[in-house]
PDB file of C-alpha atoms and ligand atoms in Angstrom:
ATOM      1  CA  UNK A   1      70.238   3.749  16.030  1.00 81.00           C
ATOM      2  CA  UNK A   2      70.063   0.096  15.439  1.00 92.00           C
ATOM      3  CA  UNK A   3      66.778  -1.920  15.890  1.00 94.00           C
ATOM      4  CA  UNK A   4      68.843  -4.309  18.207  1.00 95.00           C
ATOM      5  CA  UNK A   5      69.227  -1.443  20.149  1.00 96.00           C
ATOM      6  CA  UNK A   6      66.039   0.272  20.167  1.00 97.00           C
ATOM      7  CA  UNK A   7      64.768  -3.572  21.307  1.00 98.00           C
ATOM      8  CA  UNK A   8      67.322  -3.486  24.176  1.00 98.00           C
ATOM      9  CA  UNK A   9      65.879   0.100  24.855  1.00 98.00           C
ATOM     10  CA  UNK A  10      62.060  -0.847  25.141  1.00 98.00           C
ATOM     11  CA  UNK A  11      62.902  -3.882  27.697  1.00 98.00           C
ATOM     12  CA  UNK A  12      65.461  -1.394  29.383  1.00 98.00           C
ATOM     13  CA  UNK A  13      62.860   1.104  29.819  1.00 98.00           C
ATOM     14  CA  UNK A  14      59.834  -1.340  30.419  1.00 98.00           C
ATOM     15  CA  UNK A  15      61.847  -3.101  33.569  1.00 98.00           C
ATOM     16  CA  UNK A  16      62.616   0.161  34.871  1.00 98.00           C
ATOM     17  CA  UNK A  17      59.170   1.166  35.031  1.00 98.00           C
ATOM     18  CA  UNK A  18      58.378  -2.212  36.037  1.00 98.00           C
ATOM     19  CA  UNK A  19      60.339  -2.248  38.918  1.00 97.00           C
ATOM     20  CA  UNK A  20      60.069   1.036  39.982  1.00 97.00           C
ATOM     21  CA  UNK A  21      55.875   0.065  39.886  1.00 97.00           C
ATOM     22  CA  UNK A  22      55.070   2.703  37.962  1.00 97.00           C
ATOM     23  CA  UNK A  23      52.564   0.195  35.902  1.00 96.00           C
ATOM     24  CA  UNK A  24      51.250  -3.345  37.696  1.00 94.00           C
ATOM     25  CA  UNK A  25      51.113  -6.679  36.257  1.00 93.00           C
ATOM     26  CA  UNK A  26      50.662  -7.154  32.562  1.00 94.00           C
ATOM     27  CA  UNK A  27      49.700  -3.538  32.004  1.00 94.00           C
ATOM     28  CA  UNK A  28      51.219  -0.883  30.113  1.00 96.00           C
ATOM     29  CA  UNK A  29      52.940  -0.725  26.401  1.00 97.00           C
ATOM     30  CA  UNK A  30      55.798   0.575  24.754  1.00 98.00           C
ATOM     31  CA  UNK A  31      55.530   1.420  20.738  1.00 98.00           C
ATOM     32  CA  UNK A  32      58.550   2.804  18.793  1.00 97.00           C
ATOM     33  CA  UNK A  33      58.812   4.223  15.132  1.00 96.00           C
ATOM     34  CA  UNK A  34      61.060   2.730  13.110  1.00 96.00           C
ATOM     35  CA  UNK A  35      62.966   4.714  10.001  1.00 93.00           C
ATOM     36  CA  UNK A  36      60.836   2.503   7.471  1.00 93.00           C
ATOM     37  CA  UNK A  37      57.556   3.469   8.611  1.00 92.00           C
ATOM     38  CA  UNK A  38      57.229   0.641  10.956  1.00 95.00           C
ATOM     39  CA  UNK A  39      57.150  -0.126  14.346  1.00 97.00           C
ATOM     40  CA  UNK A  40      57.823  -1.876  17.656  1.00 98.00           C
ATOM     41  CA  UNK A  41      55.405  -2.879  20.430  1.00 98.00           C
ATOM     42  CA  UNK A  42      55.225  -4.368  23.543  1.00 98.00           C
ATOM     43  CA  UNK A  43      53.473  -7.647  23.078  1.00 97.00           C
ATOM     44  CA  UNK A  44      49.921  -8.516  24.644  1.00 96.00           C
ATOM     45  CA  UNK A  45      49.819  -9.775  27.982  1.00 94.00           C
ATOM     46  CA  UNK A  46      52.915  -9.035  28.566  1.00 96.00           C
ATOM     47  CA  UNK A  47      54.747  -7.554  31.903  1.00 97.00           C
ATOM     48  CA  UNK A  48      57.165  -3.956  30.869  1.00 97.00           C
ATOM     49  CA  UNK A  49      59.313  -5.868  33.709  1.00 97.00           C
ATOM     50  CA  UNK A  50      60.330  -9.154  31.725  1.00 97.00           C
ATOM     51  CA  UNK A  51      60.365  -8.519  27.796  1.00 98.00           C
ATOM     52  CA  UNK A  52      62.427 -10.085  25.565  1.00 97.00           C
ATOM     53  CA  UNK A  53      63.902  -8.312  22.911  1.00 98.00           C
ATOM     54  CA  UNK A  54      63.662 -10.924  20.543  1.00 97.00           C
ATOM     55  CA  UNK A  55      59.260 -11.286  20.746  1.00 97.00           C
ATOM     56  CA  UNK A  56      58.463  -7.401  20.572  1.00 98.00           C
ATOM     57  CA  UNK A  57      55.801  -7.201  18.072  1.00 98.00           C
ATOM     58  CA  UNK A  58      57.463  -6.146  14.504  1.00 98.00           C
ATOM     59  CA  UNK A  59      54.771  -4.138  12.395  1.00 97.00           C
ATOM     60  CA  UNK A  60      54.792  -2.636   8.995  1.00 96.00           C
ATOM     61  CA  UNK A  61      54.245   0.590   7.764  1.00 93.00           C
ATOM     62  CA  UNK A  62      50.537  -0.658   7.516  1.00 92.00           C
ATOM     63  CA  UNK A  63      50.019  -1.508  11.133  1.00 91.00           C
ATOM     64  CA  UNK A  64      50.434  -5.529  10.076  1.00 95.00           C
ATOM     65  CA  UNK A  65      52.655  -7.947  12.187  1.00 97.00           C
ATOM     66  CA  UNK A  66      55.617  -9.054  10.254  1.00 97.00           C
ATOM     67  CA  UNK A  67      57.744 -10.783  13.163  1.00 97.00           C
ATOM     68  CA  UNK A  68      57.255 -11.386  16.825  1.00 97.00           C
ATOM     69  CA  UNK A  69      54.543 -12.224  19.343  1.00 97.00           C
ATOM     70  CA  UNK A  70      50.920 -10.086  18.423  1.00 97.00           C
ATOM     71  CA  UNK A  71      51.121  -6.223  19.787  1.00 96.00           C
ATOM     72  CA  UNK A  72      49.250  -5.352  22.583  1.00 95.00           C
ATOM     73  CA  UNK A  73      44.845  -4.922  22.367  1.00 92.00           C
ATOM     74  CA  UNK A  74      45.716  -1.178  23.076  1.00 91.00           C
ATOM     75  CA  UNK A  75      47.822  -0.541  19.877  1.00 92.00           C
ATOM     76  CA  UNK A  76      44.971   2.030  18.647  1.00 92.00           C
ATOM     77  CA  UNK A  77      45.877   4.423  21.202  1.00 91.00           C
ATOM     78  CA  UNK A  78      49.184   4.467  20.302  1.00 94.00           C
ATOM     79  CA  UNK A  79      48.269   4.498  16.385  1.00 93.00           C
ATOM     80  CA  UNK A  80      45.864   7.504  17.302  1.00 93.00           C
ATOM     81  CA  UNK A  81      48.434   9.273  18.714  1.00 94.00           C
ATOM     82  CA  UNK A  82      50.854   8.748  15.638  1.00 94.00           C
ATOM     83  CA  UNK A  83      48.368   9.820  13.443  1.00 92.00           C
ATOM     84  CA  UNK A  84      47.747  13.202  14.934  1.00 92.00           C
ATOM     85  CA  UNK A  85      51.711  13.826  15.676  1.00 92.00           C
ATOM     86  CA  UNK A  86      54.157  13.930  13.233  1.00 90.00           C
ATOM     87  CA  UNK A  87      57.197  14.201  15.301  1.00 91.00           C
ATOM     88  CA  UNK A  88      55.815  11.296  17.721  1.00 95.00           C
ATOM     89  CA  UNK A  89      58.836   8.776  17.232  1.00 97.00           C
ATOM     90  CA  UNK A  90      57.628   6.843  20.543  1.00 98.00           C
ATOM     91  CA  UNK A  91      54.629   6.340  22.734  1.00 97.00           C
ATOM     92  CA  UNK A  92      54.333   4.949  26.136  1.00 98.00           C
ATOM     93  CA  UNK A  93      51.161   3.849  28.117  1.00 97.00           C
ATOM     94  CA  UNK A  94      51.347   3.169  31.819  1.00 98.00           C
ATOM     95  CA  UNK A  95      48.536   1.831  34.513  1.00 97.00           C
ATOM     96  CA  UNK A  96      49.980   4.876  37.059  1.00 98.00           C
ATOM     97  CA  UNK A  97      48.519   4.505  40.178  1.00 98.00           C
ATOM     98  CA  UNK A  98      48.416   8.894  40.764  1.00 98.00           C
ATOM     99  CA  UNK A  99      47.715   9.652  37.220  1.00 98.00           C
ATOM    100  CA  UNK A 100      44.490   7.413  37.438  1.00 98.00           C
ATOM    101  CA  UNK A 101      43.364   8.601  40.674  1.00 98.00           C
ATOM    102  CA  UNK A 102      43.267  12.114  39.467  1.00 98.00           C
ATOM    103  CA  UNK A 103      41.378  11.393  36.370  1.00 98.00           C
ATOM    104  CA  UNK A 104      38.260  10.164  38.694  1.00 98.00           C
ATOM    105  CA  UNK A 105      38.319  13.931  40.656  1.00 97.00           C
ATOM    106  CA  UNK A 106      34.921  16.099  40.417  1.00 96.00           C
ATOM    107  CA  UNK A 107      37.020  19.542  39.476  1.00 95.00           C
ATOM    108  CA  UNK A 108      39.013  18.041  36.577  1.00 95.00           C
ATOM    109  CA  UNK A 109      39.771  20.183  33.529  1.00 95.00           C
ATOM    110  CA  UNK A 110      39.667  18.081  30.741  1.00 95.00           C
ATOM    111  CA  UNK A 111      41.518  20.503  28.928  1.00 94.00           C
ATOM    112  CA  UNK A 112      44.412  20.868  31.208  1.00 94.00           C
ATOM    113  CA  UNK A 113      44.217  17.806  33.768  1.00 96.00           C
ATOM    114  CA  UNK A 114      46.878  19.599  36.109  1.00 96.00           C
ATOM    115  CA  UNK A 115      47.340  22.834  36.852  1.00 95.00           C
ATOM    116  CA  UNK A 116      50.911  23.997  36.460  1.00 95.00           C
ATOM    117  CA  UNK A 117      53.120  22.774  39.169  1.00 95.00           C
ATOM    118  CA  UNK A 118      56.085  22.292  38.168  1.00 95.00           C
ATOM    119  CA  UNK A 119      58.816  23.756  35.302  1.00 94.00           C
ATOM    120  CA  UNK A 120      59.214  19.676  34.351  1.00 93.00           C
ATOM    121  CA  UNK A 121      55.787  19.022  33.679  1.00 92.00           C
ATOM    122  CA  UNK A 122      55.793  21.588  31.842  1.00 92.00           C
ATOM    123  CA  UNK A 123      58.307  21.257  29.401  1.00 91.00           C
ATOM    124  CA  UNK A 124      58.439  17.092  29.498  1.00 90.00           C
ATOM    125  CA  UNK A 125      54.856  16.638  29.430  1.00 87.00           C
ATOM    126  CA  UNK A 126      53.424  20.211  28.265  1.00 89.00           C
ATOM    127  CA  UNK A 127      49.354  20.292  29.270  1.00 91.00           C
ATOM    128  CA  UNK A 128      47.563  17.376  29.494  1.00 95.00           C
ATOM    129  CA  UNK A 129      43.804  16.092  27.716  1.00 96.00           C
ATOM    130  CA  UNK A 130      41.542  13.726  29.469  1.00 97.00           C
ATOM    131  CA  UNK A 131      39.778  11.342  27.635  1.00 96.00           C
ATOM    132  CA  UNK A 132      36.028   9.731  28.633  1.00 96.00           C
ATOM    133  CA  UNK A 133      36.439   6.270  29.838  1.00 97.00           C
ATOM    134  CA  UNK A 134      35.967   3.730  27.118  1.00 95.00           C
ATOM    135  CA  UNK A 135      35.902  -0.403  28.021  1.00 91.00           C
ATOM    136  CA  UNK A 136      39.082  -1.523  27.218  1.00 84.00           C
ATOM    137  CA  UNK A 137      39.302  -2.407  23.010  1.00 77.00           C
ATOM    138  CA  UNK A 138      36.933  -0.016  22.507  1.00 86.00           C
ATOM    139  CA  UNK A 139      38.005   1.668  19.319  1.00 86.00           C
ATOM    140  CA  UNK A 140      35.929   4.441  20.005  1.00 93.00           C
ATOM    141  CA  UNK A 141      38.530   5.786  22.047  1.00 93.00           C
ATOM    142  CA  UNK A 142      41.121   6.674  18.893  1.00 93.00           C
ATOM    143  CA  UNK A 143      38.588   8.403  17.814  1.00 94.00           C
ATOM    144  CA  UNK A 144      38.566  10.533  21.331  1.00 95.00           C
ATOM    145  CA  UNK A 145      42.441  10.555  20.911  1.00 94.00           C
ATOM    146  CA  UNK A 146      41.701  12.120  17.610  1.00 93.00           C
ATOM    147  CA  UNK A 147      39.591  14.457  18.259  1.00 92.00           C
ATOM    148  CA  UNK A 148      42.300  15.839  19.987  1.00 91.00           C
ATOM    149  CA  UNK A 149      44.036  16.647  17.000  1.00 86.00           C
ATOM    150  CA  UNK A 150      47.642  16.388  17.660  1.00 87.00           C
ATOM    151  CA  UNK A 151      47.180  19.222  20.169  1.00 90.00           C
ATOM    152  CA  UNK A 152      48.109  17.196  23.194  1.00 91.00           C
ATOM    153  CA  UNK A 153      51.654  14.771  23.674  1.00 92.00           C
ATOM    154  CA  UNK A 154      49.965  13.458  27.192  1.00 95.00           C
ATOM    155  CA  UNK A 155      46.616  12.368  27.323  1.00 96.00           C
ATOM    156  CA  UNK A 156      45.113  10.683  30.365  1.00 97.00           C
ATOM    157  CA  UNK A 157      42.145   8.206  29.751  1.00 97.00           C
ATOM    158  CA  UNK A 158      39.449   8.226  32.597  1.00 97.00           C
ATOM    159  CA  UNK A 159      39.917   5.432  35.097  1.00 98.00           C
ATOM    160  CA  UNK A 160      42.694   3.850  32.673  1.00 97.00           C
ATOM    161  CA  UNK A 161      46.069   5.587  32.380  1.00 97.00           C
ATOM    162  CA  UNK A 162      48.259   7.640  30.825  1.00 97.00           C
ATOM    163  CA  UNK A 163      49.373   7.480  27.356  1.00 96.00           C
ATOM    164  CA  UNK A 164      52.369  10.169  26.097  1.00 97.00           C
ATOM    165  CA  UNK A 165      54.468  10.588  23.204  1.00 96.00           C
ATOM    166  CA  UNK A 166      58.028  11.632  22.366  1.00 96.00           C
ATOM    167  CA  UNK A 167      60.772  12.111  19.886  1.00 96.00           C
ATOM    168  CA  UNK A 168      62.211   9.438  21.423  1.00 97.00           C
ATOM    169  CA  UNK A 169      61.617   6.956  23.644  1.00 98.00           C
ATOM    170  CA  UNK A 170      63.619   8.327  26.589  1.00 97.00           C
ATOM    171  CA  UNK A 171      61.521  11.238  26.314  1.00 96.00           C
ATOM    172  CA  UNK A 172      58.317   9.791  26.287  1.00 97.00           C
ATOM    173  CA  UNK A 173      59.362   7.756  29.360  1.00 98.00           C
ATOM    174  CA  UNK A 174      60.494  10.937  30.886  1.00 97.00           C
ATOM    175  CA  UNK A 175      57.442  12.670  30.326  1.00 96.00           C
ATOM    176  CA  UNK A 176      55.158  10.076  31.147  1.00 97.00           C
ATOM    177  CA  UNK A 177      57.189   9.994  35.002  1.00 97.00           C
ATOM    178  CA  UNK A 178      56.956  13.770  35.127  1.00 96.00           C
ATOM    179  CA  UNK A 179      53.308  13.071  34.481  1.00 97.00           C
ATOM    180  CA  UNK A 180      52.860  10.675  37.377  1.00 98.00           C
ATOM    181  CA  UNK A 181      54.608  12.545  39.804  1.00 97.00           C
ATOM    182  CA  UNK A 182      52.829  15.495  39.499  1.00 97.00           C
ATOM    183  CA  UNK A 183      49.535  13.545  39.713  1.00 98.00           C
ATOM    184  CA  UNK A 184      51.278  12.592  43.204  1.00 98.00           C
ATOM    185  CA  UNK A 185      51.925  16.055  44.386  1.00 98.00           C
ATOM    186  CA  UNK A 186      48.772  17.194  43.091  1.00 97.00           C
ATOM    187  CA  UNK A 187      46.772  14.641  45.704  1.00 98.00           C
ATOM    188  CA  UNK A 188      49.497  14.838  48.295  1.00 98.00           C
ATOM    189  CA  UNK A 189      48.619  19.118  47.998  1.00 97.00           C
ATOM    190  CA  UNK A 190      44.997  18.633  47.045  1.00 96.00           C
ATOM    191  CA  UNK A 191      42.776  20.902  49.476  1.00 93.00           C
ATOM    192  CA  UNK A 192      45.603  22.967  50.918  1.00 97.00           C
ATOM    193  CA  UNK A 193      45.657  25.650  48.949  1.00 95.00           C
ATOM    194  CA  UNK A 194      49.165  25.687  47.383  1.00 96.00           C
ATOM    195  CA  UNK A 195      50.962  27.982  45.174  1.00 96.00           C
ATOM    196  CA  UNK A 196      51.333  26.768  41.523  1.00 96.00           C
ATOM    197  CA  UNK A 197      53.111  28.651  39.056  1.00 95.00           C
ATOM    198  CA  UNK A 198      51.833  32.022  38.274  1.00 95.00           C
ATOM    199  CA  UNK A 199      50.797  32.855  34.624  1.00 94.00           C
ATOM    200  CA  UNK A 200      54.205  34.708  34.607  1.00 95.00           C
ATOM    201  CA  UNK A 201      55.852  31.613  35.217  1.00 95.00           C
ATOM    202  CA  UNK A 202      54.376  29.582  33.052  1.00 94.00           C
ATOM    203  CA  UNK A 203      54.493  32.487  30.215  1.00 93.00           C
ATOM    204  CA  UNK A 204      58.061  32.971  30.691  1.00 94.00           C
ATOM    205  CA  UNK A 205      59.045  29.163  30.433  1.00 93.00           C
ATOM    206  CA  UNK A 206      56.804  28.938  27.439  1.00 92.00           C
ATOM    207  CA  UNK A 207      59.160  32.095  25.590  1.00 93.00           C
ATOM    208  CA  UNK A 208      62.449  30.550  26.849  1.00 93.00           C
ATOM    209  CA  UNK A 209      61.666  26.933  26.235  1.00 91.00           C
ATOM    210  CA  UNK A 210      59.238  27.855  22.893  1.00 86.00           C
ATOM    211  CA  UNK A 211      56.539  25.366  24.729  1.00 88.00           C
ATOM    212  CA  UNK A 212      53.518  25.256  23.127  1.00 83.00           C
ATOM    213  CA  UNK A 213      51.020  25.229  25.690  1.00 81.00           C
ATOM    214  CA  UNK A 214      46.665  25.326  25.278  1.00 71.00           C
ATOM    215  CA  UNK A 215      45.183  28.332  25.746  1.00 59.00           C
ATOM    216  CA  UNK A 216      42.532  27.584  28.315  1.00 53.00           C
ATOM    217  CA  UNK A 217      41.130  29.108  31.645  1.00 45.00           C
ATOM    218  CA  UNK A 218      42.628  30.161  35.121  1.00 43.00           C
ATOM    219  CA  UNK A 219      42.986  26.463  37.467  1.00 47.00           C
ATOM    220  CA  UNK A 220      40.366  27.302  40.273  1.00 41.00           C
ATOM    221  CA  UNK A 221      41.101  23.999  41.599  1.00 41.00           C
TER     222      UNK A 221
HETATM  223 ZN1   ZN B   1      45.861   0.382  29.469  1.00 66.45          ZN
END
């Protein structure tokens, strides 16, 4: 794919979240990699809803700005992520109003933020990590994303956001909305007892879909 195109696809993507106000103001990013070992991001202080294609931030395989306006402050999330997985070919990092508001709940697993809900989640946004709150620029917080080890393609930072990779950037949008919404039906259920997916379910969508899912204990929440 063109990098004209992949440009057109970041600003396509970014207004769509924009709009739909899935991330508020000037928050959220959008990073790509490129075929030579470079990438594009959403410039800082800027709104997904009006970029131009022309002023993404153009890096080099070393992380340096070769073209553009500078990259957002949060770029070491996104390089963090990179690091630890291979196959990450985009990353996207939202200001989600439900996926926030679940990271500040007493019965949280930080292992496995939501229990499973939904087939979607499951196999667009697999398990997800929480991360401790860091102040924003903190580079402590690659290190959290780290830590991680590659394990996790959505992680949710404490009273911050969401940050998920893909393949592609389609897919990391996808899986970052799959992410949100079930954040939304897990507060919009919270306290009534529902029915998630039995381990059945979940073990039989992780054989037929080859999902590669955390081991980690029963949701009691
Ligand atoms: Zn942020």
């Amino acid at each position: 794919m063109s990098e004209a195109k992949l440009r057109e696809d970041i600003c396509r993507f970014g207004r769509s979240l924009f709009e739909r106000g899935l991330t508020p103001g000037s928050s959220g990013n959008i990073s790509l990699r490129l075929d030579d070992g470079g990438w594009l991001v959403t410039p800082t202080n800027a709104s997904l809803g009006f970029l131009d294609p022309a002023r993404l931030a153009r890096l080099d395989a070393q992380g340096q700005l070769v073209a553009g306006d500078a990259p957002t402050k949060e770029i070491p999330l996104h390089t963090a992520l990179y690091e630890t997985r291979a196959a990450a070919g985009a990353i996207v990092h939202l200001h989600s109003t439900h996926a926030v508001a679940v990271t500040m709940l007493p019965e949280i697993d930080p292992k496995s933020v939501l229990p499973p809900m939904t087939p979607y989640y499951l196999m667009r946004a697999g398990q997800t990590a929480l991360v401790p709150y860091f102040r924003p620029g903190d580079p402590a917080v690659a290190d959290a994303i780290k830590g991680l080890a590659g394990r996790y393609s959505s992680v949710l930072l404490a009273n911050h956001g969401p940050v998920v990779a893909g393949e592609t950037l389609e897919a990391a949008v996808f899986a970052t909305e799959e992410l949100e919404e079930t954040a939304k039906l897990y507060l919009l259920l919270r306290g009534l007892n529902p029915r998630y997916l039995s381990p059945e379910q979940v073990s039989d969508l992780v054989r037929t879909f080859g999902l590669s899912l955390q081991e980690h204990g029963a949701h009691d929440h």
